[in-house]
CSV table of C-alpha atoms and ligand atoms in Angstrom, one decimal:
chain,number,residue,atom,x,y,z
A,186,MET,CA,12.5,23.8,-16.1
A,187,PHE,CA,16.2,22.7,-14.3
A,188,ARG,CA,18.4,24.7,-12.9
A,189,ILE,CA,21.5,22.6,-11.9
A,190,ILE,CA,24.3,23.2,-9.9
A,191,ILE,CA,26.7,20.7,-8.5
A,192,LYS,CA,29.6,21.9,-6.4
A,193,ASP,CA,32.1,21.0,-4.7
A,194,THR,CA,30.9,21.0,-0.8
A,195,LYS,CA,28.1,20.9,1.0
A,196,GLU,CA,28.4,24.3,2.2
A,197,GLU,CA,28.5,25.7,-1.2
A,198,LEU,CA,24.8,24.2,-1.6
A,199,ASN,CA,23.5,25.7,1.2
A,200,ALA,CA,24.7,29.3,0.4
A,201,GLU,CA,23.2,28.4,-3.0
A,202,ALA,CA,19.6,27.7,-1.6
A,203,PHE,CA,20.2,30.5,1.2
A,204,LYS,CA,20.3,33.5,-1.2
A,205,LEU,CA,16.9,31.8,-2.7
A,206,VAL,CA,15.3,31.8,0.5
A,207,LYS,CA,17.1,35.2,1.4
A,208,GLU,CA,15.4,36.6,-2.4
A,209,VAL,CA,12.1,35.8,-0.6
A,210,LEU,CA,12.0,37.1,2.4
A,211,ASP,CA,13.4,40.1,1.4
A,212,THR,CA,11.0,40.6,-1.7
A,213,LYS,CA,7.5,38.9,-0.6
A,214,GLU,CA,5.4,41.2,2.4
A,215,GLN,CA,4.2,37.6,4.3
A,216,PRO,CA,7.1,35.2,2.7
A,217,VAL,CA,5.5,31.3,2.7
A,218,LEU,CA,8.7,29.2,2.3
A,219,GLY,CA,7.0,25.7,2.1
A,220,LEU,CA,9.3,22.6,5.1
A,221,ALA,CA,11.6,20.0,4.7
A,222,THR,CA,12.5,17.7,7.2
A,223,GLY,CA,15.5,14.6,6.5
A,224,SER,CA,19.2,15.7,6.7
A,225,SER,CA,19.4,18.1,2.9
A,226,PRO,CA,18.2,20.9,4.3
A,227,VAL,CA,19.4,21.0,7.7
A,228,GLY,CA,22.8,23.3,7.0
A,229,LEU,CA,20.7,25.9,4.9
A,230,TYR,CA,17.9,26.1,8.5
A,231,GLU,CA,22.0,26.5,9.9
A,232,LEU,CA,21.9,29.8,7.6
A,233,MET,CA,19.0,30.9,7.9
A,234,ILE,CA,19.4,31.3,12.1
A,235,LYS,CA,22.7,32.4,11.9
A,236,ASP,CA,21.2,35.7,9.6
A,237,HIS,CA,18.8,35.9,12.0
A,238,LYS,CA,20.5,36.4,14.4
A,239,GLU,CA,23.6,38.0,13.5
A,240,ASN,CA,21.4,40.2,11.1
A,241,GLY,CA,18.4,41.1,12.0
A,242,THR,CA,16.2,39.3,10.1
A,243,SER,CA,12.7,38.8,11.0
A,244,TYR,CA,10.3,35.9,10.4
A,245,LYS,CA,7.5,37.4,12.6
A,246,ASN,CA,5.0,37.7,8.8
A,247,VAL,CA,6.1,34.6,7.8
A,248,LEU,CA,4.5,31.5,7.2
A,249,THR,CA,5.2,27.9,6.5
A,250,TRP,CA,3.8,24.1,5.7
A,251,ASN,CA,6.1,21.3,5.9
A,252,LEU,CA,5.4,18.6,3.4
A,253,ASP,CA,4.6,15.5,6.0
A,254,GLU,CA,4.6,13.8,9.3
A,255,TYR,CA,4.7,10.3,10.9
A,256,VAL,CA,1.2,8.8,11.2
A,257,GLY,CA,0.8,7.6,14.8
A,258,ILE,CA,3.9,9.0,16.8
A,259,PRO,CA,2.9,12.0,19.1
A,260,ARG,CA,3.9,15.7,17.8
A,261,THR,CA,6.8,15.4,20.9
A,262,HIS,CA,7.9,12.8,20.2
A,263,GLU,CA,12.5,13.1,19.2
A,264,GLN,CA,12.1,12.0,16.0
A,265,SER,CA,8.0,13.9,14.9
A,266,TYR,CA,8.9,15.9,12.4
A,267,TRP,CA,7.4,18.4,14.2
A,268,THR,CA,10.2,18.2,16.6
A,269,PHE,CA,12.9,18.1,14.0
A,270,MET,CA,11.9,21.9,13.0
A,271,ARG,CA,11.3,22.8,16.9
A,272,LYS,CA,15.4,21.7,17.2
A,273,ASN,CA,16.6,22.9,14.2
A,274,LEU,CA,14.8,26.1,13.2
A,275,PHE,CA,11.2,26.6,14.5
A,276,ASP,CA,13.2,27.2,18.6
A,277,TYR,CA,16.0,29.6,17.0
A,278,ILE,CA,14.3,32.4,14.8
A,279,ASP,CA,11.0,34.6,16.0
A,280,ILE,CA,7.9,32.8,13.8
A,281,PRO,CA,4.9,33.0,15.1
A,282,GLU,CA,4.3,29.6,16.6
A,283,GLU,CA,0.8,29.9,14.8
A,284,ASN,CA,2.0,31.1,11.6
A,285,THR,CA,4.3,27.5,11.7
A,286,HIS,CA,2.3,24.3,9.8
A,287,VAL,CA,3.5,20.4,10.8
A,288,PRO,CA,1.0,17.4,9.3
A,289,VAL,CA,-1.4,16.0,12.7
A,290,GLY,CA,1.1,12.4,13.0
A,291,ASP,CA,-1.9,11.0,15.3
A,292,ALA,CA,-5.2,13.2,14.6
A,293,GLU,CA,-7.3,10.9,15.2
A,294,ASP,CA,-9.5,10.8,12.7
A,295,GLU,CA,-6.8,10.8,9.7
A,296,GLU,CA,-8.6,11.4,6.5
A,297,ALA,CA,-9.7,15.0,8.0
A,298,GLU,CA,-6.5,15.6,9.2
A,299,CYS,CA,-5.4,15.3,5.4
A,300,ARG,CA,-8.0,17.6,4.4
A,301,LYS,CA,-7.7,20.0,7.2
A,302,TYR,CA,-3.6,20.9,6.0
A,303,GLU,CA,-5.4,20.4,2.7
A,304,GLN,CA,-7.5,23.6,3.3
A,305,SER,CA,-4.8,25.2,4.8
A,306,MET,CA,-3.1,26.2,2.1
A,307,GLU,CA,-5.3,28.0,0.0
A,308,GLY,CA,-5.1,31.3,-0.6
A,309,HIS,CA,-0.9,31.2,1.1
A,310,PRO,CA,0.7,29.6,-2.5
A,311,VAL,CA,3.8,28.9,-1.3
A,312,ASP,CA,7.0,30.5,-2.6
A,313,LEU,CA,9.6,28.7,-2.2
A,314,GLN,CA,9.8,24.5,-1.8
A,315,VAL,CA,12.7,22.9,-0.2
A,316,LEU,CA,12.6,19.9,-1.0
A,317,GLY,CA,15.1,16.8,-0.9
A,318,ILE,CA,14.9,12.9,-2.8
A,319,GLY,CA,14.4,9.4,-1.0
A,320,SER,CA,16.7,7.0,-3.1
A,321,ASP,CA,14.0,5.8,-4.4
A,322,GLY,CA,13.1,9.6,-6.0
A,323,HIS,CA,9.7,10.0,-3.7
A,324,ILE,CA,9.6,13.7,-2.6
A,325,ALA,CA,7.9,14.4,0.7
A,326,PHE,CA,6.6,10.8,1.0
A,327,ASN,CA,5.1,9.8,-2.3
A,328,GLU,CA,6.9,6.9,-3.0
A,329,PRO,CA,6.6,5.5,-6.7
A,330,GLY,CA,3.4,5.4,-7.9
A,331,THR,CA,2.1,8.3,-6.4
A,332,SER,CA,-0.8,9.6,-8.4
A,333,PHE,CA,0.7,12.9,-9.6
A,334,ASP,CA,-2.5,14.4,-9.2
A,335,SER,CA,-2.6,14.0,-5.2
A,336,VAL,CA,-2.9,16.3,-2.3
A,337,THR,CA,-2.1,15.4,1.6
A,338,HIS,CA,-2.6,11.9,1.7
A,339,ILE,CA,-1.7,9.1,4.3
A,340,VAL,CA,0.7,6.3,2.8
A,341,ASP,CA,2.5,3.7,3.4
A,342,LEU,CA,5.6,4.2,3.6
A,343,GLU,CA,8.2,1.8,1.0
A,344,GLU,CA,10.8,-0.7,3.0
A,345,SER,CA,13.5,1.2,1.1
A,346,THR,CA,11.6,4.1,3.1
A,347,ILE,CA,12.0,2.4,6.2
A,348,ASN,CA,15.7,1.7,6.3
A,349,ASP,CA,17.0,4.4,5.0
A,350,ASN,CA,15.2,6.1,7.8
A,351,ALA,CA,15.9,3.9,10.4
A,352,ARG,CA,19.1,5.9,10.8
A,353,PHE,CA,16.6,7.7,13.1
A,354,PHE,CA,16.0,5.3,15.5
A,355,ASP,CA,18.3,3.8,16.9
A,356,ASN,CA,19.2,1.6,13.0
A,357,ASP,CA,15.9,-0.3,14.1
A,358,PRO,CA,13.6,-0.5,11.1
A,359,THR,CA,10.5,-1.7,13.7
A,360,LYS,CA,10.6,1.2,15.3
A,361,VAL,CA,10.0,3.3,11.9
A,362,PRO,CA,6.1,4.1,11.7
A,363,LYS,CA,4.9,2.7,8.7
A,364,GLN,CA,2.5,5.1,7.4
A,365,ALA,CA,3.4,8.8,7.1
A,366,ILE,CA,0.7,11.7,6.5
A,367,SER,CA,2.2,13.7,2.7
A,368,GLN,CA,2.2,16.6,1.2
A,369,GLY,CA,0.5,14.4,-2.4
A,370,LEU,CA,2.8,15.9,-5.7
A,371,ALA,CA,0.2,17.8,-6.9
A,372,THR,CA,-0.1,20.0,-3.6
A,373,ILE,CA,3.9,20.0,-4.9
A,374,MET,CA,4.0,21.2,-8.3
A,375,ARG,CA,1.3,24.6,-7.1
A,376,ALA,CA,4.9,26.6,-4.9
A,377,LYS,CA,6.3,28.5,-7.6
A,378,LYS,CA,9.5,28.6,-6.9
A,379,ILE,CA,11.6,25.0,-5.5
A,380,VAL,CA,14.7,24.1,-4.6
A,381,LEU,CA,15.9,20.9,-4.2
A,382,PHE,CA,19.1,19.6,-2.4
A,383,ALA,CA,20.3,15.4,-3.2
A,384,THR,CA,24.0,14.5,-2.1
A,385,GLY,CA,25.8,11.6,-1.6
A,386,GLU,CA,26.0,8.0,-4.4
A,387,ASN,CA,22.8,6.3,-2.7
A,388,LYS,CA,21.0,9.3,-4.8
A,389,ALA,CA,22.6,9.1,-7.9
A,390,ASP,CA,19.7,6.8,-9.6
A,391,ALA,CA,16.8,9.1,-8.0
A,392,VAL,CA,18.8,11.7,-9.7
A,393,LYS,CA,19.2,11.2,-12.7
A,394,GLY,CA,16.1,9.8,-13.2
A,395,MET,CA,14.8,13.0,-12.2
A,396,ILE,CA,16.2,15.1,-14.2
A,397,SER,CA,17.1,13.2,-17.4
A,398,GLY,CA,14.1,9.4,-17.1
A,399,PRO,CA,11.2,10.2,-18.3
A,400,VAL,CA,7.8,12.0,-16.5
A,401,THR,CA,6.9,8.7,-14.6
A,402,THR,CA,4.7,7.8,-11.6
A,403,ASP,CA,7.5,5.0,-10.7
A,404,CYS,CA,10.3,8.5,-10.5
A,405,PRO,CA,7.4,10.4,-8.4
A,406,ALA,CA,10.4,12.7,-8.2
A,407,SER,CA,10.4,13.1,-12.1
A,408,ILE,CA,7.2,15.0,-11.8
A,409,LEU,CA,9.4,18.0,-11.2
A,410,GLN,CA,10.6,18.1,-15.1
A,411,ASP,CA,7.2,20.0,-15.2
A,412,HIS,CA,7.3,22.9,-13.4
A,413,GLN,CA,8.8,26.3,-14.2
A,414,ASP,CA,11.6,26.6,-12.1
A,415,VAL,CA,13.7,24.2,-10.1
A,416,THR,CA,17.0,24.4,-9.0
A,417,ILE,CA,18.7,21.6,-7.9
A,418,LEU,CA,21.4,21.5,-5.6
A,419,LEU,CA,23.3,18.7,-6.3
A,420,ASP,CA,27.2,17.8,-5.0
A,421,HIS,CA,29.2,15.2,-7.6
A,422,ALA,CA,28.7,12.3,-6.2
A,423,ALA,CA,24.5,12.7,-6.6
A,424,ALA,CA,25.2,14.0,-9.8
A,425,SER,CA,27.3,10.9,-10.9
A,426,LYS,CA,24.5,9.3,-12.9
A,427,LEU,CA,24.2,12.4,-15.2
A,428,LYS,CA,25.7,12.3,-18.5
A,429,ASN,CA,27.0,16.1,-19.7
A,430,PHE,CA,28.1,17.0,-16.3
B,1369,LIG,C1,12.3,11.1,4.0
B,1369,LIG,C2,11.5,12.7,4.1
B,1369,LIG,C3,11.6,13.3,2.8
B,1369,LIG,C4,13.5,13.4,2.6
B,1369,LIG,C5,14.1,12.2,2.2
B,1369,LIG,C6,15.8,12.3,1.7
B,1369,LIG,O1,12.0,10.3,3.7
B,1369,LIG,N1,9.9,12.5,4.1
B,1369,LIG,O2,11.2,15.1,2.3
B,1369,LIG,O3,13.3,14.7,1.6
B,1369,LIG,O4,14.0,11.4,3.9
B,1369,LIG,O5,15.8,12.3,3.5
B,1369,LIG,P1,17.3,13.0,3.6
B,1369,LIG,O6,17.8,14.5,3.4
B,1369,LIG,O7,17.9,12.9,5.2
B,1369,LIG,O8,18.7,12.3,2.5
């Protein structure tokens, strides 16, 4: 079920997402957060850091699992998602490093790493999963055509995704890794609650497909129509192709 929230500013959307995070932190003994990278969740992470600093909210008992990682670059690469999480959140809160999980993108045996990552989540259902959405409707790195039954797997990135993400690699698509390791759609669907951000005009088609299109692997995010608890946070540009809003 979708709860759709449309606001004028990114700040208002971040505040809505933060409320959901805080509820999990306040009510669970060992909260499990599913985290995402990309520009969408950065403002939320800033609010989490601010709250930790000002109100002393602790992350000592929190467990996190990230959605995905590029294949073929080391963790210490400045554009790895591992580095992203340290720079945008983990370095500024009191979460023990061993409680955080990001897939290893340069593992010698990639398939074994996928299995290991999926297994690491067993017994720790995600209380709240943070998501962004790609302009082609991908969630995590599950590109169009990915099976709804998929678990953590190796992905060939679409050209549109490589071009979208070139902005983080000197605007040079040839520098963007061509593959990623990603939680699958079935993995993501196991989360108890999901909060998804989409802002900007280039997300409008994907948002329309996700919310009012058929449930089809052509738009991976449309699988969320079958989830019981999804909050979708939109600005007016991202919502511009929806009818009745
Ligand atoms: C990448 C990530 C996705 C993310 C998407 C959108 O492809 N793998 O998890 O949702 O980008 O990114 P942004 O939030 O920067 O628009």
